[in-house]
Amino acid sequence: MSKSHAPSSKAITPSAIFGLRMRAARERLGLPQDRLGVLIGIDEGSASARMSRYETGVHAPPVSIARRISQELRVPLAYLYCDDDDLAEVILKAAQLSPVDRVALQSFLDERVYGPVGSSHNKDK
């Protein structure tokens, strides 16, 4: 996937984005398609074909299945649907932080986006 920050004229479909991210996460874990399917509760005989359809974007899984996939792949559900590569990486990394570090990250982002606490830019908020 290209480093896009906005949809192009040939926008990629949500199911294709999901499939690309799912495949990348699955391959990072070294997990075969059929094994992932079985782990999320799909019958062994159809697991590989079903996972392949999700990865190629032919079919989009229901959110309940997507959530199970994200849990088995140890990635946030939002990561699988994110259409911006940079933001997807931020989501992936933020999910690995401790709760304390997430609060610190949120504070950092607030300051970067809205300015320092107490600044004139923040007083209107």
PDB file of C-alpha atoms in Angstrom:
ATOM      1  CA  MET A   1       0.000   0.000   0.000  1.00  0.00           C
ATOM      2  CA  SER A   2       1.257   3.458  -0.774  1.00  0.00           C
ATOM      3  CA  LYS A   3       1.891   6.117   1.845  1.00  0.00           C
ATOM      4  CA  SER A   4      -1.456   7.834   1.346  1.00  0.00           C
ATOM      5  CA  HIS A   5      -2.985  10.386   3.636  1.00  0.00           C
ATOM      6  CA  ALA A   6      -6.166  10.896   1.650  1.00  0.00           C
ATOM      7  CA  PRO A   7      -8.130   8.681  -0.718  1.00  0.00           C
ATOM      8  CA  SER A   8      -6.890   8.838  -4.296  1.00  0.00           C
ATOM      9  CA  SER A   9      -9.119   8.933  -7.343  1.00  0.00           C
ATOM     10  CA  LYS A  10      -8.739   5.156  -7.413  1.00  0.00           C
ATOM     11  CA  ALA A  11      -9.600   4.738  -3.734  1.00  0.00           C
ATOM     12  CA  ILE A  12      -8.947   1.321  -2.308  1.00  0.00           C
ATOM     13  CA  THR A  13     -12.014  -0.397  -0.861  1.00  0.00           C
ATOM     14  CA  PRO A  14     -12.360  -0.936   2.888  1.00  0.00           C
ATOM     15  CA  SER A  15     -12.371  -4.714   2.411  1.00  0.00           C
ATOM     16  CA  ALA A  16      -9.118  -4.508   0.414  1.00  0.00           C
ATOM     17  CA  ILE A  17      -7.501  -2.364   3.132  1.00  0.00           C
ATOM     18  CA  PHE A  18      -8.646  -4.848   5.756  1.00  0.00           C
ATOM     19  CA  GLY A  19      -7.230  -7.718   3.705  1.00  0.00           C
ATOM     20  CA  LEU A  20      -3.843  -6.086   3.145  1.00  0.00           C
ATOM     21  CA  ARG A  21      -3.425  -5.268   6.832  1.00  0.00           C
ATOM     22  CA  MET A  22      -4.692  -8.687   7.902  1.00  0.00           C
ATOM     23  CA  ARG A  23      -2.185 -10.439   5.626  1.00  0.00           C
ATOM     24  CA  ALA A  24       0.701  -8.264   6.840  1.00  0.00           C
ATOM     25  CA  ALA A  25      -0.151  -8.947  10.505  1.00  0.00           C
ATOM     26  CA  ARG A  26      -0.644 -12.667   9.875  1.00  0.00           C
ATOM     27  CA  GLU A  27       2.668 -12.959   8.036  1.00  0.00           C
ATOM     28  CA  ARG A  28       4.493 -11.046  10.807  1.00  0.00           C
ATOM     29  CA  LEU A  29       3.364 -13.801  13.171  1.00  0.00           C
ATOM     30  CA  GLY A  30       4.232 -16.566  10.690  1.00  0.00           C
ATOM     31  CA  LEU A  31       0.667 -17.834  10.930  1.00  0.00           C
ATOM     32  CA  PRO A  32      -0.813 -19.767   7.969  1.00  0.00           C
ATOM     33  CA  GLN A  33      -4.246 -18.723   6.687  1.00  0.00           C
ATOM     34  CA  ASP A  34      -5.891 -21.995   7.623  1.00  0.00           C
ATOM     35  CA  ARG A  35      -4.529 -21.883  11.182  1.00  0.00           C
ATOM     36  CA  LEU A  36      -5.838 -18.339  11.679  1.00  0.00           C
ATOM     37  CA  GLY A  37      -9.248 -19.432  10.445  1.00  0.00           C
ATOM     38  CA  VAL A  38      -9.358 -22.357  12.865  1.00  0.00           C
ATOM     39  CA  LEU A  39      -8.203 -20.123  15.741  1.00  0.00           C
ATOM     40  CA  ILE A  40     -11.150 -17.782  15.180  1.00  0.00           C
ATOM     41  CA  GLY A  41     -13.618 -20.668  15.039  1.00  0.00           C
ATOM     42  CA  ILE A  42     -13.998 -21.433  11.334  1.00  0.00           C
ATOM     43  CA  ASP A  43     -14.283 -25.074  10.286  1.00  0.00           C
ATOM     44  CA  GLU A  44     -10.901 -26.509   9.292  1.00  0.00           C
ATOM     45  CA  GLY A  45     -12.189 -27.527   5.843  1.00  0.00           C
ATOM     46  CA  SER A  46     -13.119 -23.973   4.826  1.00  0.00           C
ATOM     47  CA  ALA A  47     -10.770 -21.891   6.986  1.00  0.00           C
ATOM     48  CA  SER A  48      -8.067 -21.281   4.373  1.00  0.00           C
ATOM     49  CA  ALA A  49     -10.504 -20.335   1.600  1.00  0.00           C
ATOM     50  CA  ARG A  50     -12.408 -17.969   3.871  1.00  0.00           C
ATOM     51  CA  MET A  51      -9.252 -16.262   5.124  1.00  0.00           C
ATOM     52  CA  SER A  52      -8.059 -15.947   1.526  1.00  0.00           C
ATOM     53  CA  ARG A  53     -11.317 -14.208   0.551  1.00  0.00           C
ATOM     54  CA  TYR A  54     -10.875 -11.741   3.418  1.00  0.00           C
ATOM     55  CA  GLU A  55      -7.240 -11.076   2.509  1.00  0.00           C
ATOM     56  CA  THR A  56      -7.973 -10.511  -1.175  1.00  0.00           C
ATOM     57  CA  GLY A  57     -10.905  -8.229  -0.396  1.00  0.00           C
ATOM     58  CA  VAL A  58     -13.419 -10.494  -2.149  1.00  0.00           C
ATOM     59  CA  HIS A  59     -15.454 -10.593   1.065  1.00  0.00           C
ATOM     60  CA  ALA A  60     -15.452  -8.357   4.126  1.00  0.00           C
ATOM     61  CA  PRO A  61     -15.831 -10.131   7.454  1.00  0.00           C
ATOM     62  CA  PRO A  62     -18.575  -9.070   9.850  1.00  0.00           C
ATOM     63  CA  VAL A  63     -17.227  -6.920  12.685  1.00  0.00           C
ATOM     64  CA  SER A  64     -17.568  -9.802  15.151  1.00  0.00           C
ATOM     65  CA  ILE A  65     -15.251 -11.954  12.989  1.00  0.00           C
ATOM     66  CA  ALA A  66     -12.910  -9.005  12.323  1.00  0.00           C
ATOM     67  CA  ARG A  67     -12.616  -8.494  16.087  1.00  0.00           C
ATOM     68  CA  ARG A  68     -11.649 -12.155  16.581  1.00  0.00           C
ATOM     69  CA  ILE A  69      -9.114 -11.874  13.765  1.00  0.00           C
ATOM     70  CA  SER A  70      -7.594  -8.770  15.356  1.00  0.00           C
ATOM     71  CA  GLN A  71      -7.369 -10.524  18.719  1.00  0.00           C
ATOM     72  CA  GLU A  72      -5.608 -13.563  17.253  1.00  0.00           C
ATOM     73  CA  LEU A  73      -3.252 -11.333  15.254  1.00  0.00           C
ATOM     74  CA  ARG A  74      -2.611  -9.189  18.348  1.00  0.00           C
ATOM     75  CA  VAL A  75      -3.450  -5.931  16.570  1.00  0.00           C
ATOM     76  CA  PRO A  76      -6.135  -3.338  17.326  1.00  0.00           C
ATOM     77  CA  LEU A  77      -9.295  -3.663  15.266  1.00  0.00           C
ATOM     78  CA  ALA A  78      -8.837  -0.046  14.110  1.00  0.00           C
ATOM     79  CA  TYR A  79      -5.465  -0.972  12.586  1.00  0.00           C
ATOM     80  CA  LEU A  80      -7.119  -3.444  10.219  1.00  0.00           C
ATOM     81  CA  TYR A  81      -9.468  -0.784   8.835  1.00  0.00           C
ATOM     82  CA  CYS A  82      -7.137   2.242   8.787  1.00  0.00           C
ATOM     83  CA  ASP A  83      -6.675   3.578   5.248  1.00  0.00           C
ATOM     84  CA  ASP A  84      -3.614   5.700   6.064  1.00  0.00           C
ATOM     85  CA  ASP A  85      -0.335   3.800   6.393  1.00  0.00           C
ATOM     86  CA  ASP A  86       1.304   6.272   8.778  1.00  0.00           C
ATOM     87  CA  LEU A  87      -1.734   6.426  11.040  1.00  0.00           C
ATOM     88  CA  ALA A  88      -2.029   2.628  10.968  1.00  0.00           C
ATOM     89  CA  GLU A  89       1.537   2.380  12.280  1.00  0.00           C
ATOM     90  CA  VAL A  90       0.732   4.894  15.032  1.00  0.00           C
ATOM     91  CA  ILE A  91      -2.309   2.816  16.024  1.00  0.00           C
ATOM     92  CA  LEU A  92      -0.218  -0.354  16.083  1.00  0.00           C
ATOM     93  CA  LYS A  93       2.504   1.220  18.217  1.00  0.00           C
ATOM     94  CA  ALA A  94       0.128   3.056  20.558  1.00  0.00           C
ATOM     95  CA  ALA A  95      -1.640  -0.221  21.306  1.00  0.00           C
ATOM     96  CA  GLN A  96       1.621  -1.672  22.588  1.00  0.00           C
ATOM     97  CA  LEU A  97       2.102   1.094  25.164  1.00  0.00           C
ATOM     98  CA  SER A  98       1.273   0.782  28.834  1.00  0.00           C
ATOM     99  CA  PRO A  99      -1.789   2.709  30.070  1.00  0.00           C
ATOM    100  CA  VAL A 100       0.509   5.332  31.621  1.00  0.00           C
ATOM    101  CA  ASP A 101       2.415   5.755  28.364  1.00  0.00           C
ATOM    102  CA  ARG A 102      -0.869   6.056  26.418  1.00  0.00           C
ATOM    103  CA  VAL A 103      -1.917   8.955  28.654  1.00  0.00           C
ATOM    104  CA  ALA A 104       1.479  10.571  28.038  1.00  0.00           C
ATOM    105  CA  LEU A 105       1.054  10.050  24.295  1.00  0.00           C
ATOM    106  CA  GLN A 106      -2.404  11.632  24.411  1.00  0.00           C
ATOM    107  CA  SER A 107      -0.996  14.620  26.286  1.00  0.00           C
ATOM    108  CA  PHE A 108       1.819  14.962  23.762  1.00  0.00           C
ATOM    109  CA  LEU A 109      -0.638  14.804  20.864  1.00  0.00           C
ATOM    110  CA  ASP A 110      -2.965  17.327  22.515  1.00  0.00           C
ATOM    111  CA  GLU A 111      -0.065  19.738  22.894  1.00  0.00           C
ATOM    112  CA  ARG A 112       1.102  19.214  19.300  1.00  0.00           C
ATOM    113  CA  VAL A 113      -2.409  19.652  17.884  1.00  0.00           C
ATOM    114  CA  TYR A 114      -3.889  22.275  20.205  1.00  0.00           C
ATOM    115  CA  GLY A 115      -0.774  23.985  21.558  1.00  0.00           C
ATOM    116  CA  PRO A 116       0.579  24.122  25.096  1.00  0.00           C
ATOM    117  CA  VAL A 117      -1.910  24.008  27.960  1.00  0.00           C
ATOM    118  CA  GLY A 118      -2.900  27.557  28.860  1.00  0.00           C
ATOM    119  CA  SER A 119      -1.959  29.017  25.473  1.00  0.00           C
ATOM    120  CA  SER A 120      -4.331  31.481  23.831  1.00  0.00           C
ATOM    121  CA  HIS A 121      -5.116  28.806  21.216  1.00  0.00           C
ATOM    122  CA  ASN A 122      -6.378  26.487  23.980  1.00  0.00           C
ATOM    123  CA  LYS A 123      -8.466  29.068  25.849  1.00  0.00           C
ATOM    124  CA  ASP A 124     -11.238  28.908  23.244  1.00  0.00           C
ATOM    125  CA  LYS A 125     -11.632  25.178  23.694  1.00  0.00           C
TER     126      LYS A 125
END
